[in-house]
CSV table of C-alpha atoms in Angstrom, one decimal:
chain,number,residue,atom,x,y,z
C,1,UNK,CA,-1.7,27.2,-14.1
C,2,UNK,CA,-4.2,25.0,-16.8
C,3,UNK,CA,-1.4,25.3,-19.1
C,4,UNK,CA,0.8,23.0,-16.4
C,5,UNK,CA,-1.9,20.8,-15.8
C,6,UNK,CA,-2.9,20.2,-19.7
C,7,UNK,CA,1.0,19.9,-20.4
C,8,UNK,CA,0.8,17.5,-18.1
C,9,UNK,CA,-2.0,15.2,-18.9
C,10,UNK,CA,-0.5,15.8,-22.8
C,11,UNK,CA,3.1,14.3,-21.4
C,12,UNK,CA,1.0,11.7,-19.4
C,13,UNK,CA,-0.9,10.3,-22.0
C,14,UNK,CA,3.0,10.5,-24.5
C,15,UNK,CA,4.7,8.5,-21.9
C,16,UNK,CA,1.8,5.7,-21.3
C,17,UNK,CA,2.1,5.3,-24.5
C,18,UNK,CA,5.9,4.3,-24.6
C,19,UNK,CA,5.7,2.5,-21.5
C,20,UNK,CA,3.4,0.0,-19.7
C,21,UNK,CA,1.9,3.0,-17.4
C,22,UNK,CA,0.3,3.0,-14.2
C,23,UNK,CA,-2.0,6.1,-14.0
C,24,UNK,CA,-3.7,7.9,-10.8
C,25,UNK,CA,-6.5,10.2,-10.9
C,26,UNK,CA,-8.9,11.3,-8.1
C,27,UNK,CA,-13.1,11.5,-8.8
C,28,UNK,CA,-15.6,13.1,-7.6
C,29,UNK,CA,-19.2,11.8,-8.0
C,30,UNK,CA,-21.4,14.3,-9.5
C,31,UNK,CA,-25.2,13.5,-10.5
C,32,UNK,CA,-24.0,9.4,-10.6
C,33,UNK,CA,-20.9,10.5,-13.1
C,34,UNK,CA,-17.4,10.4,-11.7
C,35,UNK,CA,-15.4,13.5,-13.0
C,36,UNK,CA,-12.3,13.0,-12.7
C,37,UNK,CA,-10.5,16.1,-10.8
C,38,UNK,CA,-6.8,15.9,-10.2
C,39,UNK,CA,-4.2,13.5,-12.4
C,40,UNK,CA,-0.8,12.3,-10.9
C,41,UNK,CA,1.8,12.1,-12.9
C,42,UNK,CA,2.4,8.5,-14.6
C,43,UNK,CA,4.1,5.5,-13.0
C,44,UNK,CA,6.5,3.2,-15.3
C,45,UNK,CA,5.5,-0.4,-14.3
C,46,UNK,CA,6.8,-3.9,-15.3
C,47,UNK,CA,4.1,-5.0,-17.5
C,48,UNK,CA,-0.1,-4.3,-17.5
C,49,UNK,CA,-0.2,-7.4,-14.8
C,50,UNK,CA,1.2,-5.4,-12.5
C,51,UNK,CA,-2.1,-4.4,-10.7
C,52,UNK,CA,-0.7,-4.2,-7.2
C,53,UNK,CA,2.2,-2.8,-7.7
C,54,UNK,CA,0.4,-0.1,-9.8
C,55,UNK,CA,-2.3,0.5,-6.8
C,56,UNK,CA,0.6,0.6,-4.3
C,57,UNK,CA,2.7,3.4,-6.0
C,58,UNK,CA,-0.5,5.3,-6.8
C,59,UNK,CA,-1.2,5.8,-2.9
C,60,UNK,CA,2.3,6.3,-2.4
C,61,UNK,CA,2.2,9.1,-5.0
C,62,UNK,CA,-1.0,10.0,-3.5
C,63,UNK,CA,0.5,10.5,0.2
C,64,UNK,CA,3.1,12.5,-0.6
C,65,UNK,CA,1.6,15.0,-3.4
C,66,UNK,CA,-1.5,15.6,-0.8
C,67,UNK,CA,0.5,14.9,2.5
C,68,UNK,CA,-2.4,11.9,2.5
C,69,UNK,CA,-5.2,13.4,1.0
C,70,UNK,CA,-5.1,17.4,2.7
C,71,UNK,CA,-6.6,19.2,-0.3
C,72,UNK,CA,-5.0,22.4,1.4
C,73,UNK,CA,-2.0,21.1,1.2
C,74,UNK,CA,0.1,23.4,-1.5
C,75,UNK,CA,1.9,21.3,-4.8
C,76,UNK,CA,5.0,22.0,-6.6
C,77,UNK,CA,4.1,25.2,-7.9
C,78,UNK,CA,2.5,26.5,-4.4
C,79,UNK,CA,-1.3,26.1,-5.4
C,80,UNK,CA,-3.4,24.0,-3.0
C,81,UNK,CA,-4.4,20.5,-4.2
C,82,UNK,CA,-7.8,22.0,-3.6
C,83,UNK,CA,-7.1,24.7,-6.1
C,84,UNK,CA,-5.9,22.7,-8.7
C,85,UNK,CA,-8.8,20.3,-8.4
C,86,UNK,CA,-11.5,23.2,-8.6
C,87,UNK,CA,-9.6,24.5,-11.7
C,88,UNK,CA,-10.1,20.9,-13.2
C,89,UNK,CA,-13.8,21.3,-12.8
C,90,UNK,CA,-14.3,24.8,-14.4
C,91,UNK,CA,-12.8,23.4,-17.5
C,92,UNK,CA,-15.4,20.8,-17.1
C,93,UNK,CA,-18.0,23.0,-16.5
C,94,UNK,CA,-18.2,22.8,-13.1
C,95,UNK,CA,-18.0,25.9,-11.0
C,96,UNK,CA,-19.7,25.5,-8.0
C,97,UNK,CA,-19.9,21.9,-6.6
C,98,UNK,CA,-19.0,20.7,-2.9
C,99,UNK,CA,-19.2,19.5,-0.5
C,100,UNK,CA,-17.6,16.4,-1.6
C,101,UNK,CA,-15.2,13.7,-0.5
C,102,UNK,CA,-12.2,13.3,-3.4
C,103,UNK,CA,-11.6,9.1,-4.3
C,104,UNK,CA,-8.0,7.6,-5.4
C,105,UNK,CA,-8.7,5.5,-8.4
C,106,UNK,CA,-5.7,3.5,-10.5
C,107,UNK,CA,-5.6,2.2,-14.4
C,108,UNK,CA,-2.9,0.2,-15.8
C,109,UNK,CA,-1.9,0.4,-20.0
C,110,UNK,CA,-5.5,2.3,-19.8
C,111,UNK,CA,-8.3,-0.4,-18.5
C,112,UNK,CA,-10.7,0.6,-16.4
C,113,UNK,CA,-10.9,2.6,-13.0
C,114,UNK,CA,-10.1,0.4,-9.8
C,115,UNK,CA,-10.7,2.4,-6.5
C,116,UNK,CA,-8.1,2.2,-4.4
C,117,UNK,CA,-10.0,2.8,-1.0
C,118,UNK,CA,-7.7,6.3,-0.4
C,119,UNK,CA,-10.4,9.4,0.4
C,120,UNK,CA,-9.6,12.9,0.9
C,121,UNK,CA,-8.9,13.4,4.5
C,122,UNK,CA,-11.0,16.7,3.9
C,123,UNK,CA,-14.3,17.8,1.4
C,124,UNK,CA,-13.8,19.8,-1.8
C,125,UNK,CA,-15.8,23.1,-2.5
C,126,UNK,CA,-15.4,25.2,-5.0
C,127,UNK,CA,-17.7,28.4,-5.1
C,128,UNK,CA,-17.0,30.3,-8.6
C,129,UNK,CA,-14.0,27.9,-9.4
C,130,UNK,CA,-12.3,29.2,-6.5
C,131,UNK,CA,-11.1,26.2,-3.8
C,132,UNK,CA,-12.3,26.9,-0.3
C,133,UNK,CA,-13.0,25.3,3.2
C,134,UNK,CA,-16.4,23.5,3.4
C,135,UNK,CA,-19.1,25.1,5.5
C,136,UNK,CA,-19.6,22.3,9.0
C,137,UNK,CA,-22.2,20.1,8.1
C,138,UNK,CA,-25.5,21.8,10.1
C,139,UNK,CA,-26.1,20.8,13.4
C,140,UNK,CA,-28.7,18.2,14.4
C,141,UNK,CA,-30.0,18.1,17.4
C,142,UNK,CA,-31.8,15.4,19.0
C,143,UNK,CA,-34.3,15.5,21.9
């Protein structure tokens, strides 16, 4: 399972390379560092002006790998986006993190990180590098 994901990031980083790429990742925010946690597979674009064509395609992409944002939902090879995303952060060194929301961002010919204003439509936990549902945030009641 990392062996797809680093084959994949390895033919990812090949390709931008022959092509002007448009590349989506999602972040999390950890101690004021993004990390990034889940890379979609490149996008061939016109040329490196092609900013909004580049942020369009990337939610596109985005929609219909996550079914718009579900970490549950299951990818290509049956593992939950979820999963894949808390397998991301053990190789990082990140085991147990959550809860916390998941951000689209978008480069183009590798600038810089433009947030694309897509969120997870649910939080990511991972407890021992294994994805699960986020505890409900506790209860506060007013008198």
């Amino acid at each position: 399972m990392k062996c797809l994901l680093v084959l994949l990031s390895l033919a990812a980083l090949t390709r931008a390379q022959e092509f002007p790429a448009c590349l989506c990742g999602a972040f999390i925010t950890l101690m004021e560092e993004e990390i990034e946690v889940f890379r979609l597979p490149p996008i061939e674009v016109a040329d490196c002006d092609a900013t909004t064509d580049c942020r369009a395609r990337c939610i596109d992409e985005w929609t219909t790998i996550t079914e718009d944002g579900d970490l549950d939902y299951a990818w290509l090879d049956g593992v939950t986006i979820g999963q894949h995303m808390c397998d991301s952060l053990h190789d990082n060194d990140h085991s147990d993190v959550g809860p916390h929301e998941v951000y689209l961002y978008y480069n183009i010919c590798l600038g810089p990180w433009i947030y694309t204003g897509q969120t997870s439509r649910n939080t990511l936990c991972c407890s021992s590098s294994n994805y699960l549902t986020c505890p409900p945030p506790p209860t506060v009641f007013q008198n």
